[in-house]
Structures are given as structure tokens and as C-alpha cells.
Short mmCIF file of C-alpha atoms and ligand atoms in Angstrom, two decimals:
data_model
loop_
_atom_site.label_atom_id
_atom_site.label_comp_id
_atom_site.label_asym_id
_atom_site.label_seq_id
_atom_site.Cartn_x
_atom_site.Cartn_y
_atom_site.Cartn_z
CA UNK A 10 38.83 41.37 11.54
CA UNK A 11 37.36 42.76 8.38
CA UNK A 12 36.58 39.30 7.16
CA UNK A 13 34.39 38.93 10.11
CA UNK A 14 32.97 42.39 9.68
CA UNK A 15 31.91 41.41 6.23
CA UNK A 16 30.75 38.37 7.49
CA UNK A 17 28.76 40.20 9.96
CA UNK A 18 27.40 42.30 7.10
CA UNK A 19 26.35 39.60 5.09
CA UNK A 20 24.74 37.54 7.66
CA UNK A 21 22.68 40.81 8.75
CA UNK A 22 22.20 41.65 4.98
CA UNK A 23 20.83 37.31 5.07
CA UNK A 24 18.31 37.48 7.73
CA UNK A 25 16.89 41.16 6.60
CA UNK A 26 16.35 39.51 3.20
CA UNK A 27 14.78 36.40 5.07
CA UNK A 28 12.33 38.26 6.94
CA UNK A 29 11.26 40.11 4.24
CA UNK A 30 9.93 36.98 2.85
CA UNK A 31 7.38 36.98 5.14
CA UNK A 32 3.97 36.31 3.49
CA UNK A 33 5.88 34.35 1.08
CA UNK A 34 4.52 31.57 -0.94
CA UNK A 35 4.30 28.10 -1.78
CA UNK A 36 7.24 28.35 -3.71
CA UNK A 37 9.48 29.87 -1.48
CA UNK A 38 8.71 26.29 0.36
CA UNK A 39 8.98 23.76 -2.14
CA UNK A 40 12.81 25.60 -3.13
CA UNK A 41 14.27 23.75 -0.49
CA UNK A 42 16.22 21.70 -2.48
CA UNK A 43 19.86 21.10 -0.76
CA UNK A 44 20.66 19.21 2.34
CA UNK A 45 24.14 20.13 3.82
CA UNK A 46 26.46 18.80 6.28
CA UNK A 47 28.08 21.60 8.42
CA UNK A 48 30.78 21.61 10.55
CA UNK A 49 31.71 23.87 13.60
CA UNK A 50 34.63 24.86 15.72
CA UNK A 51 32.74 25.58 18.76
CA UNK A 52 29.37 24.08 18.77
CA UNK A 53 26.87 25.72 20.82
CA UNK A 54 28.10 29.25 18.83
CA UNK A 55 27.88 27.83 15.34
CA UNK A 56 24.71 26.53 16.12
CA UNK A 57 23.47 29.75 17.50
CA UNK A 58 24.74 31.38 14.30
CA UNK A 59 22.60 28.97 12.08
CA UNK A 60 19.75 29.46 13.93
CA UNK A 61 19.60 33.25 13.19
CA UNK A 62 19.52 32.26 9.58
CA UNK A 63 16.19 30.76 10.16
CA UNK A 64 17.33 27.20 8.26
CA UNK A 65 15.54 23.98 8.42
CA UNK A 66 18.03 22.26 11.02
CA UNK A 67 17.49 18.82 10.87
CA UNK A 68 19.59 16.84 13.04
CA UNK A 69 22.88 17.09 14.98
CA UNK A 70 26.15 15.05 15.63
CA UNK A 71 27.34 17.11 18.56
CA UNK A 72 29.96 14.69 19.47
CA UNK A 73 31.45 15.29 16.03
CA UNK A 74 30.12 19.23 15.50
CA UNK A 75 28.24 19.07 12.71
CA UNK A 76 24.71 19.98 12.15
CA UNK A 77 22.03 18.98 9.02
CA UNK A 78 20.34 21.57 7.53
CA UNK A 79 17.74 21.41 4.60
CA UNK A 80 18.45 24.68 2.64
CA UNK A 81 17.13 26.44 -0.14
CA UNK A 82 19.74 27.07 -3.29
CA UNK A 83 20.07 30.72 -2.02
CA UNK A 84 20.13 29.78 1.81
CA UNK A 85 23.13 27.31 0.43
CA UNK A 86 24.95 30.36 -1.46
CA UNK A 87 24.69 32.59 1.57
CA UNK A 88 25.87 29.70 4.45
CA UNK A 89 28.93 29.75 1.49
CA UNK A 90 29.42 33.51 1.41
CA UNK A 91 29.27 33.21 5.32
CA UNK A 92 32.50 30.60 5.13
CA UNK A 93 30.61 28.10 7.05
CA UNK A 94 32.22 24.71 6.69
CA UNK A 95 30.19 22.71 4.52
CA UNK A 96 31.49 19.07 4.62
CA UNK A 97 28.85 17.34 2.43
CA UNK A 98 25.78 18.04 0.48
CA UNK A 99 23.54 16.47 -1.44
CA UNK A 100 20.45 17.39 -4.16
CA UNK A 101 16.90 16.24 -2.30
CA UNK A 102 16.70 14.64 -5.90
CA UNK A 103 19.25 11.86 -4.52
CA UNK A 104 17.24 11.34 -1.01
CA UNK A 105 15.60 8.27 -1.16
CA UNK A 106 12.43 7.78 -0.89
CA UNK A 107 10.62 7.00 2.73
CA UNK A 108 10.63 3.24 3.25
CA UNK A 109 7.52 2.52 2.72
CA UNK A 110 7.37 -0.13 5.95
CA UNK A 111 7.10 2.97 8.34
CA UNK A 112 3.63 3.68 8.92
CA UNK A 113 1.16 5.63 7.24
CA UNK A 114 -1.75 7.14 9.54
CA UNK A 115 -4.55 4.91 7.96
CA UNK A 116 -2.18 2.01 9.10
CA UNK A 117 -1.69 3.23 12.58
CA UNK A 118 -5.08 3.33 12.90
CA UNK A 119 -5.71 -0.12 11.53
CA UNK A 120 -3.21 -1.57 13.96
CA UNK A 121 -4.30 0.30 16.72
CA UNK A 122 -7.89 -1.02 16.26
CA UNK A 123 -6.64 -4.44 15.86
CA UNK A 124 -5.04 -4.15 19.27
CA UNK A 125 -7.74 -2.79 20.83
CA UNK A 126 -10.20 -5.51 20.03
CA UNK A 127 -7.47 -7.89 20.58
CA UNK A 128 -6.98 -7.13 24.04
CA UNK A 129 -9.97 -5.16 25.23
CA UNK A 130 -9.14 -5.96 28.97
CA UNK A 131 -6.31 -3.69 29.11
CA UNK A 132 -6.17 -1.85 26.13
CA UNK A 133 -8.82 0.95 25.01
CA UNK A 134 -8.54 3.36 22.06
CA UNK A 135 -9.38 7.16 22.54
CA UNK A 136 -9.81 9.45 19.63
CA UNK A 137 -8.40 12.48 21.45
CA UNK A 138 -9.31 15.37 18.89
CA UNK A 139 -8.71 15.92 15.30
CA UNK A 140 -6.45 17.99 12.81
CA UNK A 141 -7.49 20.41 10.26
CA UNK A 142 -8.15 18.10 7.22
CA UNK A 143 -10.28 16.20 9.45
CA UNK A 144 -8.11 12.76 10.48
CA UNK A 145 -8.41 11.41 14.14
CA UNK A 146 -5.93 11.37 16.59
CA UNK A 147 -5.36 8.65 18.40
CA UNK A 148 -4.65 7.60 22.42
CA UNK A 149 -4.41 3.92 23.48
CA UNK A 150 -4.87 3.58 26.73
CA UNK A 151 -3.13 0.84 28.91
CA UNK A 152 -4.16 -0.33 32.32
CA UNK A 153 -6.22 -3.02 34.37
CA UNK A 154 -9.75 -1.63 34.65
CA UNK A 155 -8.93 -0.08 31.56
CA UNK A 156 -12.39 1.84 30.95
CA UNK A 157 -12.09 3.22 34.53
CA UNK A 158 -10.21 6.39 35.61
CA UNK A 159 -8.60 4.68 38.84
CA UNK A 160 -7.40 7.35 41.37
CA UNK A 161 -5.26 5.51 43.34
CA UNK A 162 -3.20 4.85 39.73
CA UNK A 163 -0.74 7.66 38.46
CA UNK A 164 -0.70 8.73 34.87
CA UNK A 165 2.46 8.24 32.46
CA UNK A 166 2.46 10.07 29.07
CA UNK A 167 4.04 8.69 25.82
CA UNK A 168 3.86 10.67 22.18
CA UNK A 169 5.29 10.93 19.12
CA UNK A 170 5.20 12.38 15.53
CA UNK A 171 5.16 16.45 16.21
CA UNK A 172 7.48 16.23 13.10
CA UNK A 173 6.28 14.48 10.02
CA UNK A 174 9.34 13.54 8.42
CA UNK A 175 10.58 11.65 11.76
CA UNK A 176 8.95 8.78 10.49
CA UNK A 177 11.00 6.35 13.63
CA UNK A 178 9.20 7.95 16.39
CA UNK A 179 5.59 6.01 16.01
CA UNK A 180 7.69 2.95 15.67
CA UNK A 181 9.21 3.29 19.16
CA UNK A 182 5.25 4.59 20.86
CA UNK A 183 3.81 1.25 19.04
CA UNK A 184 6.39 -0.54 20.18
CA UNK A 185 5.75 0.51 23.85
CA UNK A 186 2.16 -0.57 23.35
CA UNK A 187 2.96 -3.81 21.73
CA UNK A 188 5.92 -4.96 24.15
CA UNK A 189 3.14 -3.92 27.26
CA UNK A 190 0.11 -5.70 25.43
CA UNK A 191 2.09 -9.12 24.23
CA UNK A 192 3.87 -9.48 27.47
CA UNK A 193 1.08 -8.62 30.14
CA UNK A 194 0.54 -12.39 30.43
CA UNK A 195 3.76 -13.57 30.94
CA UNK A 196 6.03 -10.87 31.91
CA UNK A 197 5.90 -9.98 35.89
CA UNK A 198 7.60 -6.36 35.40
CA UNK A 199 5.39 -5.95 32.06
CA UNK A 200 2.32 -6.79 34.21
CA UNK A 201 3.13 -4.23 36.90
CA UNK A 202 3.65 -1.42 35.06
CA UNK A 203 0.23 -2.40 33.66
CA UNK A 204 -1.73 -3.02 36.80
CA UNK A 205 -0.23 0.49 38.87
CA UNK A 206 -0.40 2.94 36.21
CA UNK A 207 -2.54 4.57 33.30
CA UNK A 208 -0.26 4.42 30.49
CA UNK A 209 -1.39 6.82 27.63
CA UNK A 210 0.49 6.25 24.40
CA UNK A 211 -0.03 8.49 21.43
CA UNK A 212 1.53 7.39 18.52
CA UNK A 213 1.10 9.92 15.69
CA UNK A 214 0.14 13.39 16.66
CA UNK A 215 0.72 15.31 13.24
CA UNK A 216 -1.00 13.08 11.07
CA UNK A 217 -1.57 15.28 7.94
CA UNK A 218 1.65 16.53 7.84
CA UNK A 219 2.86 12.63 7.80
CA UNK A 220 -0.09 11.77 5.10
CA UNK A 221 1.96 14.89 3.08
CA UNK A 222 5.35 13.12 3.90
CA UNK A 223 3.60 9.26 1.92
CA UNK A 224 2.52 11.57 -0.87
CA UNK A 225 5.98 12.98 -1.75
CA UNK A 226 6.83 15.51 0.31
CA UNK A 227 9.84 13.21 2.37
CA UNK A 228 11.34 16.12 3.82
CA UNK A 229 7.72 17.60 5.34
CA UNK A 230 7.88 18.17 9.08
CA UNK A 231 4.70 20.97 9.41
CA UNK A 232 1.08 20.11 10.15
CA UNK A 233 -0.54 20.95 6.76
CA UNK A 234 -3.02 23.91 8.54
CA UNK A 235 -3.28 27.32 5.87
CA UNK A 236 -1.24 25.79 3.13
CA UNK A 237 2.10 26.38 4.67
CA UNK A 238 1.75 24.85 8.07
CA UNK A 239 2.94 24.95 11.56
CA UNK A 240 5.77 23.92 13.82
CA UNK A 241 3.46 22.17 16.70
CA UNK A 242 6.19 21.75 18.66
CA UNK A 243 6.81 25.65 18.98
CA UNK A 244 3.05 26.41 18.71
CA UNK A 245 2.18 25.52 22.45
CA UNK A 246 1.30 28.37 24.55
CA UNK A 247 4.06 28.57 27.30
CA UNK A 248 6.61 31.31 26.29
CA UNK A 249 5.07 30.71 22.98
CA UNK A 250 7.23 33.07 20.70
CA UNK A 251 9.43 34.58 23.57
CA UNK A 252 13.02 33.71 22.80
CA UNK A 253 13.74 33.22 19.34
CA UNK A 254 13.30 29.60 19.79
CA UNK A 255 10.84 30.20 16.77
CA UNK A 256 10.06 31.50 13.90
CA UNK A 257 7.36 33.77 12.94
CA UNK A 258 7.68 33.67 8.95
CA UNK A 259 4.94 31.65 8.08
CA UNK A 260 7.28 29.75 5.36
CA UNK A 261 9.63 28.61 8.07
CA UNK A 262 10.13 25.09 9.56
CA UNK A 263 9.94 26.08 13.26
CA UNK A 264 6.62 28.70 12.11
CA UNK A 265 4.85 29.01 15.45
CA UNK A 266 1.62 29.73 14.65
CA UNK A 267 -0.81 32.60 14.06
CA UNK A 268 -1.52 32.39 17.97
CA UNK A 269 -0.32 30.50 21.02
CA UNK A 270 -1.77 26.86 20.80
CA UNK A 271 -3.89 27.38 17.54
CA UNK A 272 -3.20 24.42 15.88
CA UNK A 273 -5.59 21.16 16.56
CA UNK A 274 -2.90 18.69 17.23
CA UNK A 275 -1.42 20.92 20.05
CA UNK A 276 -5.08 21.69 21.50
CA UNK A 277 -5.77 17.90 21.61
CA UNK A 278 -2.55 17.11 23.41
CA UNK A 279 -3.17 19.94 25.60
CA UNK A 280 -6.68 18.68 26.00
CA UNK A 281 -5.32 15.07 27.15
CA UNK A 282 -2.58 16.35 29.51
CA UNK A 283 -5.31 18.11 31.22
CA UNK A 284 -7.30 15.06 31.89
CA UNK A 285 -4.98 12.84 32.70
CA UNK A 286 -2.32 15.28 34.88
CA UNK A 287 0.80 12.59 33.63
CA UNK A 288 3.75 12.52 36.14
CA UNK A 289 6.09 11.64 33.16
CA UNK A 290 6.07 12.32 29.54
CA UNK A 291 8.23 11.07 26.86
CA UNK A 292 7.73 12.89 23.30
CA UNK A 293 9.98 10.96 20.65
CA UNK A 294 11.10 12.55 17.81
CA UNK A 295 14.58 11.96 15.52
CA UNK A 296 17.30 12.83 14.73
CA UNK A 297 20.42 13.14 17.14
CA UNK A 298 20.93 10.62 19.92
CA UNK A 299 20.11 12.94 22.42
CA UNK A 300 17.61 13.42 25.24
CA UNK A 301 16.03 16.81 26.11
CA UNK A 302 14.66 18.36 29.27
CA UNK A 303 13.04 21.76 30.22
CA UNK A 304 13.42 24.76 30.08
CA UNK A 305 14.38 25.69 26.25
CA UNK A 306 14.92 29.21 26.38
CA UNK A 307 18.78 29.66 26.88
CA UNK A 308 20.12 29.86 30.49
CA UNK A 309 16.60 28.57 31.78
CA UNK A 310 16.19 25.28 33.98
CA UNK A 311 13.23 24.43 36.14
CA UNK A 312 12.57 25.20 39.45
CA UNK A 313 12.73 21.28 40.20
CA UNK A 314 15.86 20.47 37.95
CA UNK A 315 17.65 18.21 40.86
CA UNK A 316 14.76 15.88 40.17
CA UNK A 317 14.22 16.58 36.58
CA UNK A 318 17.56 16.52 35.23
CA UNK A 319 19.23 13.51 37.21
CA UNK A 320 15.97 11.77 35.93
CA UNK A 321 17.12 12.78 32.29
CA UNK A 322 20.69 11.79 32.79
CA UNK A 323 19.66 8.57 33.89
CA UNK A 324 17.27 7.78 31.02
CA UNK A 325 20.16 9.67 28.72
CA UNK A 326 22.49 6.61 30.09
CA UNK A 327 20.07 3.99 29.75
CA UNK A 328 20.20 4.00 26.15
CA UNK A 329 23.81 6.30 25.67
CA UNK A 330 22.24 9.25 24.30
CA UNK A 331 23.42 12.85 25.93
CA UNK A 332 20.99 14.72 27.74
CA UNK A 333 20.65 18.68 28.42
CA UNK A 334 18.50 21.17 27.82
CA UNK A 335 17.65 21.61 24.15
CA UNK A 336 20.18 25.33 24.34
CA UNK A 337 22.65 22.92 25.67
CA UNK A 338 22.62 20.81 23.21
CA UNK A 339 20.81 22.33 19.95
CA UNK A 340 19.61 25.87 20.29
CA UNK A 341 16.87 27.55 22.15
CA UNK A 342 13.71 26.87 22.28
CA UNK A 343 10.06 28.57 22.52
CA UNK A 344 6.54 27.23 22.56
CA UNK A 345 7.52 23.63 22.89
CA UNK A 346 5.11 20.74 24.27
CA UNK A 347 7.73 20.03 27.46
CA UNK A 348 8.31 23.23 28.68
CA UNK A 349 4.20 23.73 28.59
CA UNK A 350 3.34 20.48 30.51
CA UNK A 351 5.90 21.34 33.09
CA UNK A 352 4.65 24.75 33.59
CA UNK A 353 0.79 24.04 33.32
CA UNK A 354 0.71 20.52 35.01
CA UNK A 355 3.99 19.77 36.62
CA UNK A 356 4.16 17.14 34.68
CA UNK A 357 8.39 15.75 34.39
CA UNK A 358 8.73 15.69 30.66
CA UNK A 359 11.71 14.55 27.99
CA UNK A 360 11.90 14.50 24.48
CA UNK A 361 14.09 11.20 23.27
CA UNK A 362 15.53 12.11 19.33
CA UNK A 363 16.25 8.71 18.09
CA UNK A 364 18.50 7.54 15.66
CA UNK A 365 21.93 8.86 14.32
CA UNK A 366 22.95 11.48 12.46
CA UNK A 367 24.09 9.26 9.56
CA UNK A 368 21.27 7.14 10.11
CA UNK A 369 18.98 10.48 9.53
CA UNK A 370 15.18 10.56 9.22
CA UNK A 371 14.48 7.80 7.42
CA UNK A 372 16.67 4.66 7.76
CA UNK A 373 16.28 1.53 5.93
CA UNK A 374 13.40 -0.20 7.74
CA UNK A 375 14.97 -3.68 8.24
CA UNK A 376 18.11 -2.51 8.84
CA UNK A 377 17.24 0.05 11.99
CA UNK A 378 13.28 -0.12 13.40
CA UNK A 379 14.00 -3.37 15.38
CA UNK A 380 17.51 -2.07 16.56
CA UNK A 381 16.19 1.11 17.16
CA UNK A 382 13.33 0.36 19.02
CA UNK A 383 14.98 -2.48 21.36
CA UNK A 384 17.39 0.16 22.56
CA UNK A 385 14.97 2.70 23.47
CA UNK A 386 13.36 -0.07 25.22
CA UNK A 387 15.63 0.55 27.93
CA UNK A 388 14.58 4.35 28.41
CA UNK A 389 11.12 4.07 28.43
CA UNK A 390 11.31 1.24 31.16
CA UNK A 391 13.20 3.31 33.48
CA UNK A 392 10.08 5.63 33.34
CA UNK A 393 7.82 3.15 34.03
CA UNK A 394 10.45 1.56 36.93
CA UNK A 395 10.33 5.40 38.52
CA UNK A 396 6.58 5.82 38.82
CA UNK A 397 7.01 3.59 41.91
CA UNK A 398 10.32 4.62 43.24
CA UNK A 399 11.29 7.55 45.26
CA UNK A 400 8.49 10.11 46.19
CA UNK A 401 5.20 11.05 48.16
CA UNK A 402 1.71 10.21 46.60
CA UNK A 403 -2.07 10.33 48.20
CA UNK A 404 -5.09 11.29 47.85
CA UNK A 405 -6.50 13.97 49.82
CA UNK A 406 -10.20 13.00 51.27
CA UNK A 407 -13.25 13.73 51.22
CA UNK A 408 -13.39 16.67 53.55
CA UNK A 409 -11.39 18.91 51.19
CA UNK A 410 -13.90 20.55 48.99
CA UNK A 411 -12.26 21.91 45.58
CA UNK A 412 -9.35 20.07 45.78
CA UNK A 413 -7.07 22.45 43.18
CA UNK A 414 -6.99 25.18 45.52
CA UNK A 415 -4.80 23.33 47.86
CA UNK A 416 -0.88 23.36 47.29
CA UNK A 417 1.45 21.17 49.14
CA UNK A 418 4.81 23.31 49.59
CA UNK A 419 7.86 20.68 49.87
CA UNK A 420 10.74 21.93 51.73
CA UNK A 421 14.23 19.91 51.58
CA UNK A 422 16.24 19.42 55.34
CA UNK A 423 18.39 22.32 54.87
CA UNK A 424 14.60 24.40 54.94
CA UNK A 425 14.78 25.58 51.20
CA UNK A 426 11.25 25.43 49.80
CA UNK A 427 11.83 22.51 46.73
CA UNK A 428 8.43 23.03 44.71
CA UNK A 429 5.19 24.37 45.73
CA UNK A 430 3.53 21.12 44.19
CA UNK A 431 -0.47 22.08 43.10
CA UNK A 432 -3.00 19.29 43.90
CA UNK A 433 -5.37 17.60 41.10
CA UNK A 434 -8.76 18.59 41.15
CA UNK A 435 -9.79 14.71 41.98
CA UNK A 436 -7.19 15.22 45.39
CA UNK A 437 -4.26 12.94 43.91
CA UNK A 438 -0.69 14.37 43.95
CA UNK A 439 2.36 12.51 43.20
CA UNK A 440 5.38 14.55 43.78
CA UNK A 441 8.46 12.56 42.63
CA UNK A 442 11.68 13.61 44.71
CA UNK A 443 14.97 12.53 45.51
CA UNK A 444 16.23 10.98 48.56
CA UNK A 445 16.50 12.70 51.28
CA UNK A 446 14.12 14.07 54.52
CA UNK A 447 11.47 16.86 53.49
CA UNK A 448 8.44 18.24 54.93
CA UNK A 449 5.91 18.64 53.14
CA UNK A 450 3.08 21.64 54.01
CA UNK A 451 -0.56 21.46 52.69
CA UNK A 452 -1.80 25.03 52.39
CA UNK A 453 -4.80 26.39 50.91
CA UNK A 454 -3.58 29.85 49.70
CA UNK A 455 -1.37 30.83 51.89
CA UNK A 456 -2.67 29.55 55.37
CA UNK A 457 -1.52 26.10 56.32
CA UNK A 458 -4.10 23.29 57.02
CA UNK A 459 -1.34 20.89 58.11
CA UNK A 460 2.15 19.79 58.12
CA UNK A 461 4.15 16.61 57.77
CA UNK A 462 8.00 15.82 58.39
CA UNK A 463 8.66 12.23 55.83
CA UNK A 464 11.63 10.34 54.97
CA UNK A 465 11.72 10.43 51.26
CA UNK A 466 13.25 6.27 50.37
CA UNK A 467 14.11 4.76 47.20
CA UNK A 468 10.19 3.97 46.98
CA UNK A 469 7.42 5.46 46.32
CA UNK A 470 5.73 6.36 49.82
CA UNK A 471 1.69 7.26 50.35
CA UNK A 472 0.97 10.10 52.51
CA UNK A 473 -1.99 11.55 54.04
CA UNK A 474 -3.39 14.73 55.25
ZN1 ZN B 534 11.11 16.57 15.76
#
């Protein structure tokens, strides 16, 4: 009892002394100098308790209990003082340095150009907005007709590199573009998920923080913006800073900002969701083996989780990674890039963290980006396979001026209303559902313009109104 009262005091004692860091420097930063191992007795808890110490957490192994965390030598004396198990550390002086076969952003955009011009029928190369030292960001998009926005074809979303460090995750979006643009040809399956879809693929989103990572900084995972950076993944504007699934000392790794959606990279992914209205996203990061759906704020699911998480179970089996909700299986939370596109656009996103916990960050190139990306292969198919299986899509015509302010409300057998489902402002909607019998109600506010009883099958159905 009094050994957890002191341990209560001392964590208290911790964070007080941690906040009042605020406003501190570059120094405070570059301290970071210890990578520990820790391991829990109950999971979800432990991991609760190092996220209130405001630690770099860098990867899990929830199967075995033990978390990563890149610490400071004071952060390291207080997790000590606190009696967390600490089953391994190491000096960042004996991390090796980044392979240098992963990609730097002047070589994703060589090879993306390369593509391009190589394959100009179904490939085309978007500059979707820029970050704040001035470097493009790229989309490649991949369809038939691939300079035309076709509205009969549904959009599917692919990104990667929100963390700079996580220097895997372009490998597995490249290899999504290369496996679709080698095999178009020759592959039947490869060829239809070309011809029905608009696949977006955005390789590196936080490209100065990775240009930081090639010039020594291994263990960077910020965008570069005011010297000390930001967390885009907790910097988008949904619940942006609600549930301390952040952090708001600007020194931080998970720093969310100076406002919801400030930084570049998050405005020009916002930007392209918004044009494009995905039905899926992946957004690949690493490390942990683990797939991730919305909602992050602990105890929060979506309003359409029946669809959304047996969707993420099945991709989570596909390639035998867990899935959950990031409090299930990490810790809460706030401002993320899923949880936004799920609220703003309905889109049904995941986040894939590839890679093992002792495989880490950065894994020996020729030992893990070929095994590594042939396994998420798997994953990112099942995606693809899904934007043609069960659901209702259409168009609505002509006669329906202003499109958007049309909802269609989708009510399951048993009369429970499933999602009230807002229309695109072209008229497309593709609702993706289980199988079953709904009925689905247009209604423009809240008078209905007409009604529909379907039998939802195992594929994809077109409906009109
Ligand atoms: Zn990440």
C-alpha cells in the first residue's frame, strides 16, 4: 500500500515536472537518448500508466506485454523509481543506422516519375499539396481512364509515412503500386481491381520529417514545422485534443499541433479525401503486428462497427496481425487521420503497423522489405476484393439538384436505423454492409423522397432512386 502511494506520488510529482517543460527547447528533444524494453502484468493498465508519462512509445508486443519506449536519461530514472519492469535497454549510440535501401523522398519521387511515364495509361502522378520546407507530396493514381474522374468507379485510399522513422511503410504503398502496375497485363484479378476502381496511393506523407530521419536523426517521427514539430497523426481535426490521446507539450512525440489540422501534410490529405470521398483507407505505419480501427478515444466504436470491425478482423487474419481499436490494443487516441475520415466522409478506414517488435523500425533491408511486403500483400487485396462484394452503390440522377443534401437512412430487418449514409455531391454513394435484408430511405432533410426494401448478397448490388 504505501509503496504504491509513493509510487503514486512520484508518478504525479513525474508528469507535473513534465508539463512544466512546456515551451521547452531543442535540447530537451535531442536528450532522448535510451530506448527501453518494458514489461507489464496487465497490459492495457501498464500501458495506460506509460502514457500519462508522456514517453515516446514506439512499438508494442502485446502478445508478450511489453512496450518500446524512447526515453530521455531522466524519463529512464523516473520509469525506475516507478518500479516499472525494464527488461532491456539500450544507448541510441548502439542503434544502427537506417539502411540506407529504404527510401529517401527525392527517391520516391524519382521512382514515382519513372512509373508514371512508364505506364501513363493507368498510372498518373498528383502532387497533392506541400509541407513546410517546401517538398511535394505525392498521389499516384491507378485506374483505366486514368486522367478521368469516372463516377460509376468507387474510390480506395492507400497512405503511408505519418511517422518518419517508420521507414517500412512506403515500401508496402510502392509495393501496392508496383504489384498493380507490373501485373495489369497479365494478371486477371490485378486488372480488375484496376479497371472498377480509382486507386489513390500515397506513399510518403511526412516527407521532411523522413529527409530529418536520412540526415541523422533515425529515431525522428515529427514533421519538422516550428523547429520541434508535430504528431500529424494526432493533428487532424476530429476530437483533435479531446482525450488525452495527445500531447500538447510542444517537445512531445504525439505534439498535436498549435490548432486542429494546422500542419500541411494533414491539410493535403484532408484536401484529397475530400475529392475523392474513398470507401476504404489503409494508413501503414510500424511497429506492432497489429491492425487498428476507429474510434480511438477509450470505450468509443463507430456507429457502423458490425461492418467496420468484422472488415478489420478479416484483414487482421489475412496477414495474422490482431485487430482492435487503438485503446484496445495501445492506448487512446485523439486527432488521428481514421477517426477524421470516418467522421467527415464515412470513409471505412484501418491503420496496418507492420513489422515486429524485435524487428522494430528499421530492419535490415534484405532481410525483411520483400517478406514484409509479400505478407501485407494479402491485406491490402482483401480491400480491393471488398469494393465489389457485399453492399448498395448508385448514382442518383439528374433530377436531384445539390446532391449532398440528400441522406439515404439504412435500416437493418429487425427496423434499427444502421447508418444515416450522406450522398456525394456528384450523386454516388456506396454504402458497404453486411448480409442481410435492409431498406434503405432517401430523404432530403428529414422528409422522405423514396423508399426501397433490397436484399443485401455477398456482391456488390446497384440501386436506384
Ligand atoms: Zn506511426
Amino acid at each position: 500500500m504505501i509503496k504504491n502511494i509513493v509510487a503514486l506520488l512520484l508518478l504525479v510529482a513525474f508528469v507535473q515536472s513534465a508539463r512544466s517543460h512546456s515551451g521547452a527547447n531543442h535540447f530537451q528533444e535531442t536528450q532522448r537518448s535510451i530506448y527501453a524494453s518494458i514489461k507489464f502484468e496487465d497490459y492495457p493498465k501498464g500501458m495506460q500508466a506509460i502514457q500519462k508519462l508522456d514517453l515516446d512509445v514506439t512499438g508494442v508486443d502485446k502478445k508478450n506485454k511489453i512496450a518500446d519506449v524512447f526515453v530521455t536519461t531522466e524519463q529512464y530514472k523516473a520509469l525506475k523509481e516507478l518500479n516499472f519492469r525494464i527488461i532491456e535497454n539500450k544507448s541510441s549510440k548502439a542503434l544502427k543506422a537506417v539502411d540506407e535501401k529504404y527510401k529517401s523522398p527525392d527517391e520516391i519521387e524519382a521512382i514515382l516519375k519513372e512509373w508514371e511515364k512508364e505506364n501513363s495509361d493507368i498510372a498518373k502522378l498528383h502532387i497533392i499539396g506541400q509541407s513546410s520546407e517546401g517538398r511535394n507530396i505525392y498521389a499516384m493514381k491507378i485506374s483505366d481512364n486514368v486522367s478521368l474522374k469516372e463516377d460509376g468507379e468507387s474510390a480506395i485510399l492507400f497512405n503511408s509515412m505519418h511517422h518518419a522513422r517508420e521507414v517500412m511503410s512506403p515500401e508496402v504503398t510502392l509495393d501496392i503500386i508496383e504489384s498493380l502496375i507490373t501485373n495489369y497485363k497479365t494478371d486477371a484479378k490485378i486488372k480488375n481491381y484496376v479497371d472498377s476502381n480509382e486507386i489513390w496511393v500515397v506513399p510518403m506523407i511526412n516527407v521532411d520529417g523522413n529527409a530529418k530521419v536520412w540526415s541523422g536523426s533515425s529515431m525522428w517521427r515529427k514533421n519538422t514545422n516550428y523547429g520541434h514539430g508535430v504528431d500529424i497523426n494526432r493533428n487532424y481535426p476530429y476530437l483533435w485534443g479531446t482525450c488525452n490521446g495527445s500531447s500538447g507539450w510542444t517537445w512531445s512525440s504525439t505534439y498535436r499541433g498549435p490548432t486542429a489540422g494546422s500542419e500541411p501534410e494533414s491539410k493535403a490529405l484532408m484536401n484529397l479525401v475530400k475529392t475523392i470521398r474513398p470507401v476504404f483507407n489503409i494508413s501503414y505505419h510500424s511497429y506492432s503486428e497489429i491492425v487498428i480501427y476507429p474510434m480511438g478515444c477509450s470505450g468509443s466504436r463507430t456507429q457502423t462497427k458490425e461492418v467496420v470491425e468484422k472488415i478489420g478482423k478479416e484483414i487482421g487474419e489475412s496477414i495474422q496481425y490482431e485487430a482492435g481499436t487503438a485503446w484496445e490494443l495501445l492506448y487512446s487516441v485523439d486527432g488521428s487521420d481514421i477517426d477524421w475520415m470516418y467522421n467527415a466522409y464515412q470513409v471505412i478506414p484501418y491503420v496496418i503497423e507492420v513489422n515486429s517488435r524485435s524487428q522494430g523500425f528499421q530492419p535490415n533491408y534484405d532481410k525483411w522489405r520483400d517478406k514484409t511486403v509479400q505478407r501485407n500483400r494479402a491485406a491490402w487485396m482483401k480491400l480491393l476484393d471488398r469494393m465489389s462484394q457485399s453492399g448498395v452503390k448508385g448514382q442518383l440522377d439528374a433530377t436531384y439538384p445539390s446532391p449532398e443534401s440528400y441522406q439515404i437512412e439504412v435500416r437493418t430487418e429487425a427496423g434499427e436505423i444502421f447508418q444515416n449514409y450522406r450522398i456525394n455531391p456528384n450523386g454516388t454513394f456506396h454504402i458497404v454492409l453486411n448480409e442481410g435484408k435492409y431498406t434503405f430511405t432517401l430523404k432530403k432533410g428529414r422528409s422522405t423522397v423514396d423508399s426501397k426494401v433490397v436484399s443485401v448478397e455477398s456482391s456488390l448490388k446497384n440501386i436506384n432512386f
